[in-house]
mmCIF file of C-alpha atoms in Angstrom:
data_model
loop_
_atom_site.group_PDB
_atom_site.id
_atom_site.type_symbol
_atom_site.label_atom_id
_atom_site.label_comp_id
_atom_site.label_asym_id
_atom_site.label_seq_id
_atom_site.Cartn_x
_atom_site.Cartn_y
_atom_site.Cartn_z
ATOM 1 C CA UNK A 10 -51.326 -162.752 102.380
ATOM 2 C CA UNK A 11 -52.007 -162.482 106.103
ATOM 3 C CA UNK A 12 -54.881 -164.493 107.609
ATOM 4 C CA UNK A 13 -53.693 -164.250 111.190
ATOM 5 C CA UNK A 14 -56.528 -164.875 113.633
ATOM 6 C CA UNK A 15 -58.425 -167.278 111.420
ATOM 7 C CA UNK A 16 -58.903 -170.921 112.365
ATOM 8 C CA UNK A 17 -59.125 -173.624 109.707
ATOM 9 C CA UNK A 18 -59.937 -177.316 109.558
ATOM 10 C CA UNK A 19 -58.301 -179.267 106.731
ATOM 11 C CA UNK A 20 -59.463 -182.843 106.211
ATOM 12 C CA UNK A 21 -57.123 -185.386 104.684
ATOM 13 C CA UNK A 22 -54.178 -183.191 105.650
ATOM 14 C CA UNK A 23 -51.615 -185.882 106.396
ATOM 15 C CA UNK A 24 -50.044 -185.888 102.947
ATOM 16 C CA UNK A 25 -50.280 -184.574 99.396
ATOM 17 C CA UNK A 26 -52.591 -181.671 98.717
ATOM 18 C CA UNK A 27 -54.038 -181.620 102.226
ATOM 19 C CA UNK A 28 -50.619 -181.276 103.809
ATOM 20 C CA UNK A 29 -49.760 -178.469 101.391
ATOM 21 C CA UNK A 30 -53.030 -176.695 102.221
ATOM 22 C CA UNK A 31 -52.566 -176.986 105.991
ATOM 23 C CA UNK A 32 -48.960 -175.806 105.774
ATOM 24 C CA UNK A 33 -49.789 -172.820 103.552
ATOM 25 C CA UNK A 34 -52.679 -171.741 105.779
ATOM 26 C CA UNK A 35 -50.431 -171.929 108.849
ATOM 27 C CA UNK A 36 -47.642 -170.057 107.077
ATOM 28 C CA UNK A 37 -50.164 -167.298 106.318
ATOM 29 C CA UNK A 38 -51.057 -167.017 110.006
ATOM 30 C CA UNK A 39 -54.048 -169.325 110.498
ATOM 31 C CA UNK A 40 -54.346 -171.883 113.274
ATOM 32 C CA UNK A 41 -55.037 -175.283 111.732
ATOM 33 C CA UNK A 42 -56.753 -178.489 112.767
ATOM 34 C CA UNK A 43 -54.918 -181.185 110.810
ATOM 35 C CA UNK A 44 -57.227 -184.111 110.129
ATOM 36 C CA UNK A 45 -56.140 -187.519 108.877
ATOM 37 C CA UNK A 46 -56.850 -191.195 109.481
ATOM 38 C CA UNK A 47 -53.197 -191.874 110.264
ATOM 39 C CA UNK A 48 -51.961 -190.511 113.571
ATOM 40 C CA UNK A 49 -48.305 -190.579 112.496
ATOM 41 C CA UNK A 50 -48.790 -188.529 109.321
ATOM 42 C CA UNK A 51 -51.094 -186.069 111.109
ATOM 43 C CA UNK A 52 -48.558 -185.646 113.909
ATOM 44 C CA UNK A 53 -45.759 -185.106 111.383
ATOM 45 C CA UNK A 54 -47.676 -182.258 109.746
ATOM 46 C CA UNK A 55 -48.431 -180.668 113.118
ATOM 47 C CA UNK A 56 -44.774 -180.971 114.135
ATOM 48 C CA UNK A 57 -43.621 -179.344 110.898
ATOM 49 C CA UNK A 58 -46.063 -176.452 111.304
ATOM 50 C CA UNK A 59 -45.224 -175.796 114.935
ATOM 51 C CA UNK A 60 -41.490 -176.094 114.250
ATOM 52 C CA UNK A 61 -41.907 -173.279 111.724
ATOM 53 C CA UNK A 62 -43.641 -171.121 114.327
ATOM 54 C CA UNK A 63 -47.224 -171.914 113.374
ATOM 55 C CA UNK A 64 -50.148 -173.227 115.382
ATOM 56 C CA UNK A 65 -51.708 -176.619 114.685
ATOM 57 C CA UNK A 66 -53.273 -179.630 116.367
ATOM 58 C CA UNK A 67 -54.208 -183.033 115.026
ATOM 59 C CA UNK A 68 -57.612 -184.671 115.038
ATOM 60 C CA UNK A 69 -57.329 -188.274 113.886
ATOM 61 C CA UNK A 70 -60.677 -189.525 112.638
ATOM 62 C CA UNK A 71 -62.038 -190.814 109.312
ATOM 63 C CA UNK A 72 -64.479 -188.376 107.753
ATOM 64 C CA UNK A 73 -67.955 -189.368 106.683
ATOM 65 C CA UNK A 74 -70.043 -189.581 109.822
ATOM 66 C CA UNK A 75 -71.778 -186.769 111.666
ATOM 67 C CA UNK A 76 -69.811 -187.679 114.780
ATOM 68 C CA UNK A 77 -66.450 -187.209 113.046
ATOM 69 C CA UNK A 78 -67.553 -183.861 111.620
ATOM 70 C CA UNK A 79 -68.615 -182.708 115.076
ATOM 71 C CA UNK A 80 -65.252 -183.747 116.474
ATOM 72 C CA UNK A 81 -63.432 -181.621 113.903
ATOM 73 C CA UNK A 82 -65.489 -178.504 114.572
ATOM 74 C CA UNK A 83 -65.296 -179.037 118.331
ATOM 75 C CA UNK A 84 -61.529 -179.484 118.142
ATOM 76 C CA UNK A 85 -61.150 -176.123 116.397
ATOM 77 C CA UNK A 86 -63.450 -174.285 118.789
ATOM 78 C CA UNK A 87 -62.191 -175.907 121.978
ATOM 79 C CA UNK A 88 -58.522 -175.436 121.085
ATOM 80 C CA UNK A 89 -58.471 -172.121 119.229
ATOM 81 C CA UNK A 90 -61.762 -170.517 120.268
ATOM 82 C CA UNK A 91 -63.478 -170.318 116.871
ATOM 83 C CA UNK A 92 -63.773 -171.707 113.346
ATOM 84 C CA UNK A 93 -63.454 -169.627 110.176
ATOM 85 C CA UNK A 94 -62.467 -171.993 107.365
ATOM 86 C CA UNK A 95 -63.502 -175.545 106.461
ATOM 87 C CA UNK A 96 -61.415 -177.262 103.781
ATOM 88 C CA UNK A 97 -62.787 -180.677 102.797
ATOM 89 C CA UNK A 98 -59.937 -182.470 101.088
ATOM 90 C CA UNK A 99 -60.069 -186.056 102.398
ATOM 91 C CA UNK A 100 -60.350 -188.693 99.701
ATOM 92 C CA UNK A 101 -59.752 -192.281 98.629
ATOM 93 C CA UNK A 102 -59.632 -194.124 95.318
ATOM 94 C CA UNK A 103 -61.188 -197.447 94.368
ATOM 95 C CA UNK A 104 -60.758 -197.388 90.609
ATOM 96 C CA UNK A 105 -62.544 -200.084 88.603
ATOM 97 C CA UNK A 106 -64.428 -200.168 85.325
ATOM 98 C CA UNK A 107 -68.186 -200.240 85.832
ATOM 99 C CA UNK A 108 -68.687 -203.995 85.415
ATOM 100 C CA UNK A 109 -65.912 -204.788 87.891
ATOM 101 C CA UNK A 110 -66.811 -202.194 90.532
ATOM 102 C CA UNK A 111 -68.199 -203.685 93.737
ATOM 103 C CA UNK A 112 -70.760 -202.113 96.034
ATOM 104 C CA UNK A 113 -67.960 -201.578 98.545
ATOM 105 C CA UNK A 114 -65.768 -199.846 95.947
ATOM 106 C CA UNK A 115 -68.603 -197.452 95.179
ATOM 107 C CA UNK A 116 -69.812 -196.904 98.730
ATOM 108 C CA UNK A 117 -66.341 -196.299 100.193
ATOM 109 C CA UNK A 118 -65.551 -193.491 97.773
ATOM 110 C CA UNK A 119 -68.985 -191.898 98.147
ATOM 111 C CA UNK A 120 -68.748 -192.134 101.945
ATOM 112 C CA UNK A 121 -65.422 -190.323 102.151
ATOM 113 C CA UNK A 122 -65.706 -187.791 99.342
ATOM 114 C CA UNK A 123 -69.384 -186.932 99.071
ATOM 115 C CA UNK A 124 -70.819 -187.745 102.477
ATOM 116 C CA UNK A 125 -67.627 -186.608 104.204
ATOM 117 C CA UNK A 126 -67.931 -183.242 102.489
ATOM 118 C CA UNK A 127 -71.631 -182.996 103.357
ATOM 119 C CA UNK A 128 -71.264 -183.803 107.059
ATOM 120 C CA UNK A 129 -68.199 -181.592 107.610
ATOM 121 C CA UNK A 130 -69.715 -178.602 105.849
ATOM 122 C CA UNK A 131 -73.075 -179.050 107.576
ATOM 123 C CA UNK A 132 -71.406 -178.893 110.989
ATOM 124 C CA UNK A 133 -69.244 -175.953 109.932
ATOM 125 C CA UNK A 134 -72.272 -174.102 108.521
ATOM 126 C CA UNK A 135 -74.160 -174.507 111.777
ATOM 127 C CA UNK A 136 -71.204 -173.073 113.656
ATOM 128 C CA UNK A 137 -70.694 -170.215 111.172
ATOM 129 C CA UNK A 138 -74.335 -169.203 111.461
ATOM 130 C CA UNK A 139 -74.200 -169.262 115.266
ATOM 131 C CA UNK A 140 -70.863 -167.444 115.347
ATOM 132 C CA UNK A 141 -72.331 -164.709 113.152
ATOM 133 C CA UNK A 142 -69.087 -163.618 111.478
ATOM 134 C CA UNK A 143 -69.290 -165.360 108.116
ATOM 135 C CA UNK A 144 -66.925 -168.088 107.062
ATOM 136 C CA UNK A 145 -65.167 -169.853 104.233
ATOM 137 C CA UNK A 146 -65.961 -173.279 102.801
ATOM 138 C CA UNK A 147 -63.452 -174.720 100.323
ATOM 139 C CA UNK A 148 -64.347 -178.013 98.656
ATOM 140 C CA UNK A 149 -62.205 -180.400 96.619
ATOM 141 C CA UNK A 150 -63.446 -181.108 93.121
ATOM 142 C CA UNK A 151 -61.559 -182.823 90.312
ATOM 143 C CA UNK A 152 -61.204 -182.785 86.533
ATOM 144 C CA UNK A 153 -62.738 -186.273 86.692
ATOM 145 C CA UNK A 154 -65.901 -184.796 88.172
ATOM 146 C CA UNK A 155 -66.014 -182.061 85.555
ATOM 147 C CA UNK A 156 -65.419 -184.283 82.507
ATOM 148 C CA UNK A 157 -65.654 -187.945 83.568
ATOM 149 C CA UNK A 158 -62.751 -190.380 83.650
ATOM 150 C CA UNK A 159 -62.376 -194.015 82.626
ATOM 151 C CA UNK A 160 -62.532 -196.421 85.574
ATOM 152 C CA UNK A 161 -63.739 -193.799 88.034
ATOM 153 C CA UNK A 162 -67.529 -194.094 88.219
ATOM 154 C CA UNK A 163 -67.466 -193.621 91.995
ATOM 155 C CA UNK A 164 -64.864 -190.853 92.123
ATOM 156 C CA UNK A 165 -66.270 -188.868 89.191
ATOM 157 C CA UNK A 166 -69.793 -189.066 90.613
ATOM 158 C CA UNK A 167 -68.619 -187.891 94.034
ATOM 159 C CA UNK A 168 -66.598 -185.000 92.643
ATOM 160 C CA UNK A 169 -69.402 -183.858 90.328
ATOM 161 C CA UNK A 170 -71.745 -183.936 93.312
ATOM 162 C CA UNK A 171 -69.332 -181.872 95.393
ATOM 163 C CA UNK A 172 -69.263 -179.076 92.808
ATOM 164 C CA UNK A 173 -73.069 -179.172 92.639
ATOM 165 C CA UNK A 174 -73.188 -178.831 96.430
ATOM 166 C CA UNK A 175 -70.853 -175.827 96.219
ATOM 167 C CA UNK A 176 -73.348 -174.011 93.988
ATOM 168 C CA UNK A 177 -76.268 -174.927 96.232
ATOM 169 C CA UNK A 178 -74.507 -173.995 99.471
ATOM 170 C CA UNK A 179 -73.326 -170.696 97.994
ATOM 171 C CA UNK A 180 -77.019 -169.781 97.680
ATOM 172 C CA UNK A 181 -78.038 -171.132 101.069
ATOM 173 C CA UNK A 182 -75.165 -169.611 103.071
ATOM 174 C CA UNK A 183 -74.795 -166.291 101.277
ATOM 175 C CA UNK A 184 -76.942 -164.326 103.720
ATOM 176 C CA UNK A 185 -74.752 -165.565 106.570
ATOM 177 C CA UNK A 186 -71.649 -164.151 104.898
ATOM 178 C CA UNK A 187 -70.253 -167.602 104.150
ATOM 179 C CA UNK A 188 -68.588 -168.197 100.791
ATOM 180 C CA UNK A 189 -68.478 -171.667 99.233
ATOM 181 C CA UNK A 190 -66.171 -172.581 96.375
ATOM 182 C CA UNK A 191 -64.802 -175.750 94.816
ATOM 183 C CA UNK A 192 -61.168 -176.103 93.821
ATOM 184 C CA UNK A 193 -60.334 -178.264 90.789
ATOM 185 C CA UNK A 194 -56.666 -179.098 91.430
ATOM 186 C CA UNK A 195 -54.148 -180.852 89.229
ATOM 187 C CA UNK A 196 -50.983 -181.898 91.007
ATOM 188 C CA UNK A 197 -48.663 -184.815 91.596
ATOM 189 C CA UNK A 198 -50.435 -186.871 94.255
ATOM 190 C CA UNK A 199 -51.660 -190.411 94.790
ATOM 191 C CA UNK A 200 -54.849 -189.327 93.032
ATOM 192 C CA UNK A 201 -53.042 -188.470 89.777
ATOM 193 C CA UNK A 202 -50.224 -191.006 89.605
ATOM 194 C CA UNK A 203 -52.654 -193.533 88.082
ATOM 195 C CA UNK A 204 -53.298 -191.285 85.038
ATOM 196 C CA UNK A 205 -51.090 -192.793 82.299
ATOM 197 C CA UNK A 206 -49.946 -189.596 80.568
ATOM 198 C CA UNK A 207 -49.038 -187.992 83.917
ATOM 199 C CA UNK A 208 -47.322 -191.008 85.494
ATOM 200 C CA UNK A 209 -43.818 -190.258 84.077
ATOM 201 C CA UNK A 210 -43.956 -186.734 85.457
ATOM 202 C CA UNK A 211 -45.142 -187.895 88.879
ATOM 203 C CA UNK A 212 -42.198 -190.297 88.952
ATOM 204 C CA UNK A 213 -39.901 -187.475 87.892
ATOM 205 C CA UNK A 214 -41.109 -185.294 90.754
ATOM 206 C CA UNK A 215 -40.680 -188.136 93.239
ATOM 207 C CA UNK A 216 -37.027 -188.195 92.154
ATOM 208 C CA UNK A 217 -36.718 -184.505 92.996
ATOM 209 C CA UNK A 218 -36.634 -183.393 89.354
ATOM 210 C CA UNK A 219 -38.627 -180.376 88.140
ATOM 211 C CA UNK A 220 -41.618 -180.617 85.843
ATOM 212 C CA UNK A 221 -40.874 -179.113 82.412
ATOM 213 C CA UNK A 222 -42.445 -175.697 81.851
ATOM 214 C CA UNK A 223 -44.445 -176.955 78.867
ATOM 215 C CA UNK A 224 -46.070 -179.601 81.098
ATOM 216 C CA UNK A 225 -46.839 -177.051 83.814
ATOM 217 C CA UNK A 226 -48.765 -175.080 81.184
ATOM 218 C CA UNK A 227 -50.149 -177.590 78.686
ATOM 219 C CA UNK A 228 -51.213 -180.128 81.321
ATOM 220 C CA UNK A 229 -51.730 -177.626 84.167
ATOM 221 C CA UNK A 230 -49.621 -180.005 86.210
ATOM 222 C CA UNK A 231 -47.247 -179.290 89.060
ATOM 223 C CA UNK A 232 -46.734 -179.758 92.776
ATOM 224 C CA UNK A 233 -49.255 -179.753 95.596
ATOM 225 C CA UNK A 234 -47.654 -176.514 96.757
ATOM 226 C CA UNK A 235 -48.618 -174.919 93.428
ATOM 227 C CA UNK A 236 -52.275 -175.363 94.414
ATOM 228 C CA UNK A 237 -52.000 -174.123 97.994
ATOM 229 C CA UNK A 238 -51.972 -170.404 97.182
ATOM 230 C CA UNK A 239 -55.557 -170.652 95.933
ATOM 231 C CA UNK A 240 -56.633 -172.191 99.242
ATOM 232 C CA UNK A 241 -55.083 -169.318 101.193
ATOM 233 C CA UNK A 242 -56.733 -166.766 98.899
ATOM 234 C CA UNK A 243 -60.158 -168.391 99.269
ATOM 235 C CA UNK A 244 -59.690 -168.498 103.050
ATOM 236 C CA UNK A 245 -58.886 -164.788 103.193
ATOM 237 C CA UNK A 246 -60.962 -161.633 103.376
ATOM 238 C CA UNK A 247 -59.759 -160.779 99.862
ATOM 239 C CA UNK A 248 -62.074 -163.457 98.434
ATOM 240 C CA UNK A 249 -65.231 -162.188 100.160
ATOM 241 C CA UNK A 250 -66.947 -161.582 96.815
ATOM 242 C CA UNK A 251 -66.090 -164.974 95.331
ATOM 243 C CA UNK A 252 -68.639 -167.744 95.898
ATOM 244 C CA UNK A 253 -70.342 -170.562 94.025
ATOM 245 C CA UNK A 254 -67.352 -171.019 91.733
ATOM 246 C CA UNK A 255 -65.337 -174.002 90.493
ATOM 247 C CA UNK A 256 -61.756 -172.777 90.193
ATOM 248 C CA UNK A 257 -59.039 -174.779 88.505
ATOM 249 C CA UNK A 258 -55.368 -174.588 89.385
ATOM 250 C CA UNK A 259 -52.286 -176.620 88.602
ATOM 251 C CA UNK A 260 -48.743 -175.920 87.524
ATOM 252 C CA UNK A 261 -48.689 -172.466 85.938
ATOM 253 C CA UNK A 262 -52.421 -172.274 85.128
ATOM 254 C CA UNK A 263 -55.293 -170.680 87.035
ATOM 255 C CA UNK A 264 -58.736 -171.155 85.472
ATOM 256 C CA UNK A 265 -62.456 -170.821 86.003
ATOM 257 C CA UNK A 266 -64.693 -173.747 85.075
ATOM 258 C CA UNK A 267 -68.083 -173.073 83.554
ATOM 259 C CA UNK A 268 -71.250 -174.369 85.138
ATOM 260 C CA UNK A 269 -73.372 -176.804 83.099
ATOM 261 C CA UNK A 270 -75.589 -174.757 80.827
ATOM 262 C CA UNK A 271 -77.683 -175.185 77.706
ATOM 263 C CA UNK A 272 -75.454 -174.453 74.722
ATOM 264 C CA UNK A 273 -78.024 -174.706 71.930
ATOM 265 C CA UNK A 274 -81.731 -175.409 71.614
ATOM 266 C CA UNK A 275 -84.431 -175.919 68.995
ATOM 267 C CA UNK A 276 -88.190 -175.347 69.043
ATOM 268 C CA UNK A 277 -91.046 -177.052 67.230
ATOM 269 C CA UNK A 278 -94.733 -176.274 67.377
ATOM 270 C CA UNK A 279 -96.572 -179.145 69.030
ATOM 271 C CA UNK A 280 -93.481 -180.605 70.684
ATOM 272 C CA UNK A 281 -91.122 -183.397 69.781
ATOM 273 C CA UNK A 282 -91.991 -187.030 68.976
ATOM 274 C CA UNK A 283 -89.305 -189.702 68.901
ATOM 275 C CA UNK A 284 -89.393 -189.806 65.091
ATOM 276 C CA UNK A 285 -89.024 -186.045 64.777
ATOM 277 C CA UNK A 286 -86.139 -186.022 67.259
ATOM 278 C CA UNK A 287 -84.401 -188.792 65.288
ATOM 279 C CA UNK A 288 -84.723 -186.763 62.109
ATOM 280 C CA UNK A 289 -83.683 -183.415 63.571
ATOM 281 C CA UNK A 290 -81.325 -184.151 66.447
ATOM 282 C CA UNK A 291 -77.989 -184.119 64.626
ATOM 283 C CA UNK A 292 -78.889 -181.136 62.460
ATOM 284 C CA UNK A 293 -80.120 -178.968 65.336
ATOM 285 C CA UNK A 294 -78.975 -179.280 68.929
ATOM 286 C CA UNK A 295 -76.323 -181.976 68.387
ATOM 287 C CA UNK A 296 -74.688 -180.654 65.262
ATOM 288 C CA UNK A 297 -71.486 -180.349 67.310
ATOM 289 C CA UNK A 298 -71.745 -182.875 70.166
ATOM 290 C CA UNK A 299 -70.056 -182.260 73.478
ATOM 291 C CA UNK A 300 -66.824 -184.089 74.241
ATOM 292 C CA UNK A 301 -66.285 -186.124 77.393
ATOM 293 C CA UNK A 302 -63.391 -187.480 79.402
ATOM 294 C CA UNK A 303 -60.199 -185.722 80.466
ATOM 295 C CA UNK A 304 -58.353 -184.847 77.261
ATOM 296 C CA UNK A 305 -54.692 -185.834 77.144
ATOM 297 C CA UNK A 306 -52.620 -182.795 76.178
ATOM 298 C CA UNK A 307 -49.815 -183.067 73.655
ATOM 299 C CA UNK A 308 -46.732 -183.335 75.832
ATOM 300 C CA UNK A 309 -43.080 -183.817 74.896
ATOM 301 C CA UNK A 310 -41.698 -187.293 75.384
ATOM 302 C CA UNK A 311 -39.198 -187.515 78.195
ATOM 303 C CA UNK A 312 -35.733 -188.370 76.935
ATOM 304 C CA UNK A 313 -33.905 -191.271 78.630
ATOM 305 C CA UNK A 314 -31.679 -188.885 80.590
ATOM 306 C CA UNK A 315 -34.775 -186.992 81.733
ATOM 307 C CA UNK A 316 -36.846 -190.008 82.788
#
C-alpha cells in the first residue's frame, strides 16, 4: 500500500509497537515524526528509517501536556509541510491491585495514556480542520480496556476511555473528513510480557524463536510487526469509510470489537422496586450474566526443547 505524500506522528515510537508502526508507515511512503521520551531510542528509529530510504525526524518529549502535543504537530508541519495522520501509541504501566495502587500509580498512567491521547488528538484535529483535507486518527486501545484485567485499574480505565473517545471523535470530526479508530493490538511487548499465560511466548520471541501457529490463532498473539499493517491501512485512503471502530489484531487474527450495547431487557408496569428487581433479576435480564476479564485461551504447553 502506497501512502507517499502523507505525514504521520507516532507517539511512543522508540520501541515495541510504536517502532513497528513508524517503520511500516515510512516503508509505505509516509514521512514520520518519531516521538519518544528517550532520545537514543528515538534517534535509532529515525536512523533505521532513513537508512532504508525513508523520511523521519525525532521529537523527544513526554506526551500528556498541551505543550508537548503542540510540539509534535509543529514538528510535522515545520519539517514536512503538513500533517495527515496522528497515531497515539505512547504508554506506561504501573500495575498494582486496587488496594495497593497509589495516587501516583493511577495518575501517571492516566496522564500518559488518556490525557496524552486527548491532547495530541485535539491539536491534530485543530490542524486537520484548518488544513481542510481530512485526516486520520489512530488510537491505541487494549484487551484490558475492553474486558478488564487484574491489577490494571489505571491501565484498563485509560484504555476503555480511549475507545470511548474514538467513538465520540468519529462523530465530531466526520464532517471534516477525519476518521478516528482504535486499534486493539496483541503482540509481544513490554505491555504483554507481564501476562502469565503469554510470558513463555514473549521469552521465546526474545530468543528469536517463532510463535507456534496455534498460539498466533488461539491467543491472537504475535510480533509488533504483525500489527503494523493495520496502522498503514487505517492511515491510507483505502480506509476512508472506516471510522468509530475498535479493531483487534494480533498474530494471525483480525477482528472487530462490538460497542457496549444492551443485550437483553425486561419491562414492568409501574417500574422496578428493589424487591421486585431482587426477585426477577436472575430470571430476566441476568439469566446469562456477562463475563469479565481477559480469558486465557487453551494453549499447548511448551516442551523443554521449545522453551
